[in-house]
mmCIF file of C-alpha atoms (C1' of nucleotides) in Angstrom:
data_model
loop_
_atom_site.group_PDB
_atom_site.id
_atom_site.type_symbol
_atom_site.label_atom_id
_atom_site.label_comp_id
_atom_site.label_asym_id
_atom_site.label_seq_id
_atom_site.Cartn_x
_atom_site.Cartn_y
_atom_site.Cartn_z
ATOM 1 C CA MET A 274 0.000 0.000 0.000
ATOM 2 C CA SER A 275 2.796 2.324 0.870
ATOM 3 C CA THR A 276 4.901 3.584 -1.992
ATOM 4 C CA PRO A 277 7.646 1.103 -2.845
ATOM 5 C CA VAL A 278 10.667 3.217 -1.915
ATOM 6 C CA ASP A 279 14.213 2.307 -1.023
ATOM 7 C CA ASP A 280 14.439 3.920 2.407
ATOM 8 C CA GLU A 281 18.234 4.008 2.423
ATOM 9 C CA LEU A 282 18.279 5.803 -0.894
ATOM 10 C CA TRP A 283 15.662 8.235 0.348
ATOM 11 C CA SER A 284 17.405 9.126 3.560
ATOM 12 C CA ALA A 285 20.580 9.579 1.513
ATOM 13 C CA ILE A 286 19.021 12.174 -0.760
ATOM 14 C CA GLY A 287 16.719 13.496 1.941
ATOM 15 C CA ASP A 288 19.610 15.324 3.564
ATOM 16 C CA PRO A 289 20.019 18.879 2.200
ATOM 17 C CA THR A 290 23.813 18.758 2.549
ATOM 18 C CA ARG A 291 24.015 15.580 0.526
ATOM 19 C CA ARG A 292 21.790 17.043 -2.191
ATOM 20 C CA THR A 293 24.140 20.015 -2.318
ATOM 21 C CA LEU A 294 27.099 17.667 -2.654
ATOM 22 C CA ILE A 295 25.406 15.885 -5.534
ATOM 23 C CA ASP A 296 24.689 19.232 -7.157
ATOM 24 C CA LEU A 297 28.320 20.282 -6.751
ATOM 25 C CA LEU A 298 29.588 17.005 -8.157
ATOM 26 C CA LEU A 299 27.270 17.326 -11.135
ATOM 27 C CA ALA A 300 28.335 20.916 -11.709
ATOM 28 C CA SER A 301 32.083 20.564 -11.145
ATOM 29 C CA GLY A 302 32.693 16.974 -12.151
ATOM 30 C CA PRO A 303 34.779 14.518 -10.099
ATOM 31 C CA SER A 304 36.116 16.187 -6.959
ATOM 32 C CA THR A 305 37.823 15.343 -3.683
ATOM 33 C CA ALA A 306 36.302 15.714 -0.226
ATOM 34 C CA THR A 307 38.768 18.508 0.496
ATOM 35 C CA SER A 308 37.909 20.594 -2.564
ATOM 36 C CA LEU A 309 34.179 20.111 -1.952
ATOM 37 C CA SER A 310 34.471 21.206 1.673
ATOM 38 C CA ALA A 311 36.252 24.405 0.558
ATOM 39 C CA GLY A 312 32.985 25.831 -0.782
ATOM 40 C CA LEU A 313 30.836 24.664 2.118
ATOM 41 C CA PRO A 314 30.429 25.601 5.791
ATOM 42 C CA LEU A 315 31.620 22.117 6.701
ATOM 43 C CA THR A 316 34.868 20.447 7.582
ATOM 44 C CA ARG A 317 36.501 17.957 5.261
ATOM 45 C CA GLN A 318 35.563 15.115 7.589
ATOM 46 C CA ALA A 319 31.895 15.997 7.598
ATOM 47 C CA VAL A 320 31.899 16.055 3.796
ATOM 48 C CA SER A 321 33.809 12.799 3.824
ATOM 49 C CA LYS A 322 31.165 11.164 6.004
ATOM 50 C CA HIS A 323 28.366 12.349 3.716
ATOM 51 C CA LEU A 324 30.261 11.051 0.695
ATOM 52 C CA ALA A 325 30.636 7.728 2.493
ATOM 53 C CA VAL A 326 26.851 7.594 2.916
ATOM 54 C CA LEU A 327 26.297 8.428 -0.736
ATOM 55 C CA ASP A 328 28.902 5.833 -1.657
ATOM 56 C CA ARG A 329 27.215 3.191 0.457
ATOM 57 C CA VAL A 330 23.905 3.585 -1.392
ATOM 58 C CA GLY A 331 25.781 3.715 -4.689
ATOM 59 C CA LEU A 332 24.981 7.288 -5.695
ATOM 60 C CA VAL A 333 28.668 8.179 -5.954
ATOM 61 C CA HIS A 334 31.873 6.228 -6.410
ATOM 62 C CA ALA A 335 35.411 7.003 -5.280
ATOM 63 C CA GLU A 336 38.340 6.683 -7.609
ATOM 64 C CA PRO A 337 41.765 6.682 -5.925
ATOM 65 C CA ALA A 338 44.170 8.937 -7.815
ATOM 66 C CA GLY A 339 47.555 9.270 -6.198
ATOM 67 C CA ARG A 340 47.067 10.621 -2.725
ATOM 68 C CA GLU A 341 43.570 11.837 -3.620
ATOM 69 C CA ARG A 342 40.163 10.171 -3.642
ATOM 70 C CA ARG A 343 38.146 11.631 -6.466
ATOM 71 C CA TYR A 344 34.377 11.163 -6.163
ATOM 72 C CA HIS A 345 32.016 11.090 -9.113
ATOM 73 C CA VAL A 346 28.271 10.641 -9.447
ATOM 74 C CA ASP A 347 26.935 7.272 -10.584
ATOM 75 C CA GLU A 348 24.623 8.500 -13.304
ATOM 76 C CA ALA A 349 22.494 5.365 -13.495
ATOM 77 C CA GLN A 350 21.872 5.340 -9.746
ATOM 78 C CA LEU A 351 21.061 9.033 -9.676
ATOM 79 C CA ALA A 352 18.606 8.511 -12.511
ATOM 80 C CA ARG A 353 17.040 5.726 -10.459
ATOM 81 C CA ALA A 354 16.767 8.051 -7.458
ATOM 82 C CA ALA A 355 15.183 10.746 -9.592
ATOM 83 C CA ALA A 356 12.681 8.167 -10.819
ATOM 84 C CA GLN A 357 11.772 7.245 -7.246
ATOM 85 C CA LEU A 358 11.194 10.882 -6.373
ATOM 86 C CA ALA A 359 8.899 11.202 -9.341
ATOM 87 C CA SER A 360 7.166 7.964 -8.356
ATOM 88 C CA VAL A 361 6.356 9.107 -4.827
ATOM 89 C CA GLY A 362 5.095 12.439 -6.083
ATOM 90 C CA ALA A 363 2.954 10.691 -8.656
ATOM 91 C CA THR A 364 1.513 8.322 -6.036
ATOM 92 C CA TRP A 365 0.503 11.236 -3.840
ATOM 93 C CA ASP A 366 -0.995 13.047 -6.791
ATOM 94 C CA ALA A 367 -3.000 9.978 -7.718
ATOM 95 C CA ARG A 368 -4.301 9.618 -4.171
ATOM 96 C CA LEU A 369 -5.248 13.279 -4.019
ATOM 97 C CA ARG A 370 -7.122 12.966 -7.310
ATOM 98 C CA ARG A 371 -8.934 9.861 -6.061
ATOM 99 C CA ILE A 372 -9.936 11.608 -2.850
ATOM 100 C CA LYS A 373 -11.207 14.566 -4.794
ATOM 101 C CA ARG A 374 -13.218 12.261 -7.069
ATOM 102 C CA ILE A 375 -14.798 10.509 -4.090
ATOM 103 C CA ALA A 376 -15.562 13.802 -2.406
ATOM 104 C CA GLU A 377 -17.337 14.972 -5.533
ATOM 105 C CA ALA A 378 -19.323 11.733 -5.723
ATOM 106 C CA ILE A 379 -20.463 12.175 -2.124
ATOM 107 C CA GLU A 380 -21.387 15.750 -2.873
ATOM 108 C CA ARG A 381 -23.498 14.602 -5.820
ATOM 109 C CA SER A 382 -25.314 11.888 -3.854
ATOM 110 C CA ARG A 383 -25.961 14.320 -1.033
ATOM 111 C CA ASN A 384 -27.588 16.739 -3.443
ATOM 112 C CA ASN A 385 -29.713 13.929 -4.895
ATOM 113 C CA THR A 386 -30.967 12.916 -1.452
ATOM 114 C CA GLU A 387 -31.773 16.515 -0.640
ATOM 115 C CA GLY A 388 -33.831 16.763 -3.805
ATOM 116 C CA GLU A 389 -36.127 13.845 -2.831
ATOM 117 C CA MET B 64 22.484 27.095 -9.202
ATOM 118 C CA SER B 65 21.249 24.605 -6.701
ATOM 119 C CA THR B 66 17.658 23.454 -7.085
ATOM 120 C CA PRO B 67 15.251 25.874 -5.401
ATOM 121 C CA VAL B 68 13.936 23.604 -2.677
ATOM 122 C CA ASP B 69 12.295 24.336 0.654
ATOM 123 C CA ASP B 70 14.666 22.495 2.975
ATOM 124 C CA GLU B 71 12.141 22.317 5.814
ATOM 125 C CA LEU B 72 9.588 20.729 3.538
ATOM 126 C CA TRP B 73 12.188 18.279 2.269
ATOM 127 C CA SER B 74 13.388 17.151 5.652
ATOM 128 C CA ALA B 75 9.734 16.777 6.634
ATOM 129 C CA ILE B 76 8.988 14.346 3.817
ATOM 130 C CA GLY B 77 12.499 12.901 3.825
ATOM 131 C CA ASP B 78 11.689 10.910 6.957
ATOM 132 C CA PRO B 79 10.263 7.445 6.153
ATOM 133 C CA THR B 80 8.004 7.476 9.212
ATOM 134 C CA ARG B 81 6.478 10.776 8.201
ATOM 135 C CA ARG B 82 5.902 9.553 4.648
ATOM 136 C CA THR B 83 4.121 6.558 6.140
ATOM 137 C CA LEU B 84 1.973 8.868 8.270
ATOM 138 C CA ILE B 85 1.029 10.866 5.188
ATOM 139 C CA ASP B 86 0.161 7.627 3.382
ATOM 140 C CA LEU B 87 -1.997 6.510 6.313
ATOM 141 C CA LEU B 88 -3.767 9.849 6.498
ATOM 142 C CA LEU B 89 -4.444 9.743 2.783
ATOM 143 C CA ALA B 90 -5.740 6.185 3.008
ATOM 144 C CA SER B 91 -7.810 6.479 6.173
ATOM 145 C CA GLY B 92 -8.820 10.107 6.141
ATOM 146 C CA PRO B 93 -8.588 12.400 9.191
ATOM 147 C CA SER B 94 -7.209 10.527 12.200
ATOM 148 C CA THR B 95 -5.864 11.118 15.685
ATOM 149 C CA ALA B 96 -2.309 10.528 16.836
ATOM 150 C CA THR B 97 -3.559 7.670 19.000
ATOM 151 C CA SER B 98 -5.327 5.803 16.203
ATOM 152 C CA LEU B 99 -2.366 6.292 13.874
ATOM 153 C CA SER B 100 0.068 4.938 16.443
ATOM 154 C CA ALA B 101 -2.077 1.814 16.841
ATOM 155 C CA GLY B 102 -0.955 0.523 13.460
ATOM 156 C CA LEU B 103 2.691 1.512 13.844
ATOM 157 C CA PRO B 104 5.664 0.349 15.939
ATOM 158 C CA LEU B 105 5.677 3.748 17.611
ATOM 159 C CA THR B 106 4.242 5.305 20.720
ATOM 160 C CA ARG B 107 1.528 7.933 20.516
ATOM 161 C CA GLN B 108 4.010 10.625 21.527
ATOM 162 C CA ALA B 109 6.438 9.771 18.757
ATOM 163 C CA VAL B 110 3.595 9.955 16.226
ATOM 164 C CA SER B 111 2.472 13.189 17.833
ATOM 165 C CA LYS B 112 5.935 14.705 17.403
ATOM 166 C CA HIS B 113 6.050 13.720 13.753
ATOM 167 C CA LEU B 114 2.610 15.187 13.213
ATOM 168 C CA ALA B 115 3.819 18.381 14.872
ATOM 169 C CA VAL B 116 6.666 18.546 12.353
ATOM 170 C CA LEU B 117 4.295 17.963 9.459
ATOM 171 C CA ASP B 118 1.959 20.574 10.929
ATOM 172 C CA ARG B 119 4.778 23.099 11.225
ATOM 173 C CA VAL B 120 5.599 22.876 7.522
ATOM 174 C CA GLY B 121 1.881 22.946 6.711
ATOM 175 C CA LEU B 122 1.541 19.458 5.239
ATOM 176 C CA VAL B 123 -1.152 18.522 7.769
ATOM 177 C CA HIS B 124 -3.547 20.459 9.952
ATOM 178 C CA ALA B 125 -5.097 19.563 13.298
ATOM 179 C CA GLU B 126 -8.785 20.013 13.928
ATOM 180 C CA PRO B 127 -9.817 19.879 17.608
ATOM 181 C CA ALA B 128 -12.934 17.743 18.030
ATOM 182 C CA GLY B 129 -13.962 17.300 21.637
ATOM 183 C CA ARG B 130 -11.097 15.674 23.472
ATOM 184 C CA GLU B 131 -9.517 14.556 20.221
ATOM 185 C CA ARG B 132 -7.199 16.237 17.740
ATOM 186 C CA ARG B 133 -8.006 15.001 14.285
ATOM 187 C CA TYR B 134 -5.242 15.485 11.712
ATOM 188 C CA HIS B 135 -5.860 15.777 7.999
ATOM 189 C CA VAL B 136 -3.582 16.302 5.001
ATOM 190 C CA ASP B 137 -3.405 19.752 3.449
ATOM 191 C CA GLU B 138 -3.944 18.741 -0.145
ATOM 192 C CA ALA B 139 -2.550 21.921 -1.686
ATOM 193 C CA GLN B 140 0.650 21.708 0.338
ATOM 194 C CA LEU B 141 1.105 18.022 -0.412
ATOM 195 C CA ALA B 142 0.657 18.766 -4.097
ATOM 196 C CA ARG B 143 3.325 21.441 -3.737
ATOM 197 C CA ALA B 144 5.652 18.943 -2.078
ATOM 198 C CA ALA B 145 5.040 16.421 -4.835
ATOM 199 C CA ALA B 146 5.864 19.115 -7.368
ATOM 200 C CA GLN B 147 9.148 19.840 -5.611
ATOM 201 C CA LEU B 148 10.070 16.166 -5.683
ATOM 202 C CA ALA B 149 9.390 16.086 -9.383
ATOM 203 C CA SER B 150 11.343 19.304 -9.835
ATOM 204 C CA VAL B 151 14.491 17.997 -8.160
ATOM 205 C CA GLY B 152 14.299 14.780 -10.136
ATOM 206 C CA ALA B 153 13.850 16.743 -13.342
ATOM 207 C CA THR B 154 16.804 18.999 -12.514
ATOM 208 C CA TRP B 155 19.066 16.017 -11.991
ATOM 209 C CA ASP B 156 17.825 14.419 -15.177
ATOM 210 C CA ALA B 157 18.514 17.618 -17.090
ATOM 211 C CA ARG B 158 22.036 17.835 -15.672
ATOM 212 C CA LEU B 159 22.725 14.208 -16.518
ATOM 213 C CA ARG B 160 21.535 14.789 -20.077
ATOM 214 C CA ARG B 161 23.714 17.886 -20.389
ATOM 215 C CA ILE B 162 26.742 16.013 -19.115
ATOM 216 C CA LYS B 163 26.108 13.219 -21.552
ATOM 217 C CA ARG B 164 25.766 15.732 -24.399
ATOM 218 C CA ILE B 165 29.061 17.402 -23.493
ATOM 219 C CA ALA B 166 30.784 14.059 -23.185
ATOM 220 C CA GLU B 167 29.617 13.157 -26.662
ATOM 221 C CA ALA B 168 30.802 16.510 -28.019
ATOM 222 C CA ILE B 169 34.241 15.922 -26.527
ATOM 223 C CA GLU B 170 34.254 12.451 -27.987
ATOM 224 C CA ARG B 171 33.454 13.864 -31.416
ATOM 225 C CA SER B 172 36.147 16.549 -31.278
ATOM 226 C CA ARG B 173 38.664 13.963 -30.114
ATOM 227 C CA ASN B 174 37.886 11.816 -33.117
ATOM 228 C CA ASN B 175 38.194 14.825 -35.416
ATOM 229 C CA THR B 176 41.612 15.717 -34.004
ATOM 230 C CA GLU B 177 42.725 12.133 -34.368
ATOM 231 C CA GLY B 178 41.687 12.191 -37.987
ATOM 232 C CA GLU B 179 43.951 15.114 -38.856
ATOM 233 C "C1'" DA C 226 -22.885 14.034 40.500
ATOM 234 C "C1'" DT C 227 -19.114 11.211 41.182
ATOM 235 C "C1'" DT C 228 -16.245 7.956 39.222
ATOM 236 C "C1'" DA C 229 -13.879 5.699 35.517
ATOM 237 C "C1'" DA C 230 -11.955 5.615 31.039
ATOM 238 C "C1'" DT C 231 -9.797 8.121 27.197
ATOM 239 C "C1'" DC C 232 -7.245 11.440 24.688
ATOM 240 C "C1'" DC C 233 -4.077 14.774 24.999
ATOM 241 C "C1'" DG C 234 0.272 17.919 25.938
ATOM 242 C "C1'" DC C 235 4.482 18.733 28.715
ATOM 243 C "C1'" DA C 236 8.909 17.338 30.807
ATOM 244 C "C1'" DA C 237 12.798 14.279 31.752
ATOM 245 C "C1'" DC C 238 15.494 10.576 30.148
ATOM 246 C "C1'" DT C 239 17.984 7.514 26.542
ATOM 247 C "C1'" DA C 240 19.855 6.280 21.886
ATOM 248 C "C1'" DA C 241 21.381 7.421 17.569
ATOM 249 C "C1'" DT C 242 23.496 10.527 14.286
ATOM 250 C "C1'" DA C 243 25.616 15.066 12.224
ATOM 251 C "C1'" DG C 244 29.465 17.689 13.161
ATOM 252 C "C1'" DT C 245 33.864 18.892 15.341
ATOM 253 C "C1'" DT C 246 38.924 18.469 16.622
ATOM 254 C "C1'" DG C 247 43.230 15.981 16.904
ATOM 255 C "C1'" DC C 248 46.430 12.620 15.266
ATOM 256 C "C1'" DA C 249 48.906 9.297 12.409
ATOM 257 C "C1'" DC C 250 49.796 7.409 7.756
ATOM 258 C "C1'" DG C 251 50.788 7.606 2.770
ATOM 259 C "C1'" DT C 252 52.000 10.280 -1.386
ATOM 260 C "C1'" DA C 253 54.069 14.296 -3.913
ATOM 261 C "C1'" DA C 254 57.217 17.805 -4.332
ATOM 262 C "C1'" DG C 255 61.212 20.932 -2.708
ATOM 263 C "C1'" DC D 196 65.441 14.040 3.540
ATOM 264 C "C1'" DT D 197 62.219 17.215 4.648
ATOM 265 C "C1'" DT D 198 58.108 19.727 3.856
ATOM 266 C "C1'" DA D 199 53.488 19.855 2.538
ATOM 267 C "C1'" DC D 200 49.165 18.016 1.281
ATOM 268 C "C1'" DG D 201 45.202 14.636 1.246
ATOM 269 C "C1'" DT D 202 43.262 10.976 3.620
ATOM 270 C "C1'" DG D 203 41.304 7.825 7.294
ATOM 271 C "C1'" DC D 204 40.479 6.763 12.154
ATOM 272 C "C1'" DA D 205 39.107 7.791 16.948
ATOM 273 C "C1'" DA D 206 37.228 10.612 20.673
ATOM 274 C "C1'" DC D 207 34.255 14.224 21.867
ATOM 275 C "C1'" DT D 208 29.977 17.364 21.582
ATOM 276 C "C1'" DA D 209 25.339 18.673 20.035
ATOM 277 C "C1'" DT D 210 21.152 17.889 18.088
ATOM 278 C "C1'" DT D 211 17.204 14.884 17.284
ATOM 279 C "C1'" DA D 212 14.075 10.504 17.219
ATOM 280 C "C1'" DG D 213 12.072 7.770 20.600
ATOM 281 C "C1'" DT D 214 10.649 6.346 25.231
ATOM 282 C "C1'" DT D 215 8.374 6.673 29.885
ATOM 283 C "C1'" DG D 216 5.892 9.119 33.339
ATOM 284 C "C1'" DC D 217 3.150 12.480 34.824
ATOM 285 C "C1'" DG D 218 -1.272 15.867 35.193
ATOM 286 C "C1'" DG D 219 -5.196 18.190 32.828
ATOM 287 C "C1'" DA D 220 -9.453 17.949 30.094
ATOM 288 C "C1'" DT D 221 -13.452 15.696 27.897
ATOM 289 C "C1'" DT D 222 -16.602 11.690 27.371
ATOM 290 C "C1'" DA D 223 -19.011 7.773 29.307
ATOM 291 C "C1'" DA D 224 -20.882 4.967 33.257
ATOM 292 C "C1'" DT D 225 -22.777 4.109 37.635
#
DNA sequence: ATTAATCCGCAACTAATAGTTGCACGTAAG
DNA sequence: CTTACGTGCAACTATTAGTTGCGGATTAAT
């Protein structure tokens, strides 16, 4: 009955900071935790933890390059996440429409009864 | 540059428990914290706190009825939330498409240079 | 009307998680 | 070799989800 949603994925993208990180990675391409933290009111370690969360659900991947760890977005996974967002929104919309339809039906039957 | 999203609204619907509460309210119509908690592995107070959060961002409203407080979904606000979900998903999709387009352009120019 | 049963909000406590600082290790460059 | 940079790991703090335990208010029962 409830929308079929991957809760781990949701809580990953539910965090505003992590959405910002995804945005930054999409805008700037593969980046390190250090360079990402430079433009944010966060320490490198905080960014690193968020990237670890995103990595764990597969939204980003780390590529070791020398002494750096360069993170990049997994496009397929992000597309999947976007699809889930759309799906939840669509489910709610459908429910709202159904409720509205039922409410209108009740309204109609009430008017009929009044008319008798 | 970042997607224009109401962070409070997002963190409200980012929580799995709160999404479940919204689903239940949509399915069962206006309900009290007590009746909602009956079908969940949560105490009434926990449900009450979540409802307070949802109330604060305007996704639900409480209607005092005798000794009860009956909560119902604000349909307009939920529709707005659904739209934001869709919007973020669409933004990511657009970015992914743009990246893919650029990648292909680079690929093409590389092939051209090779051909010289 | 008095008593009992609900439904609720408020406050104190606990558990989990975001964020911080500090340190030690590996890699790159002088 | 030494200096500097990027990283991970561990300990600490702060905020938040969840619990329990009250006391107040409304409905129902005797």
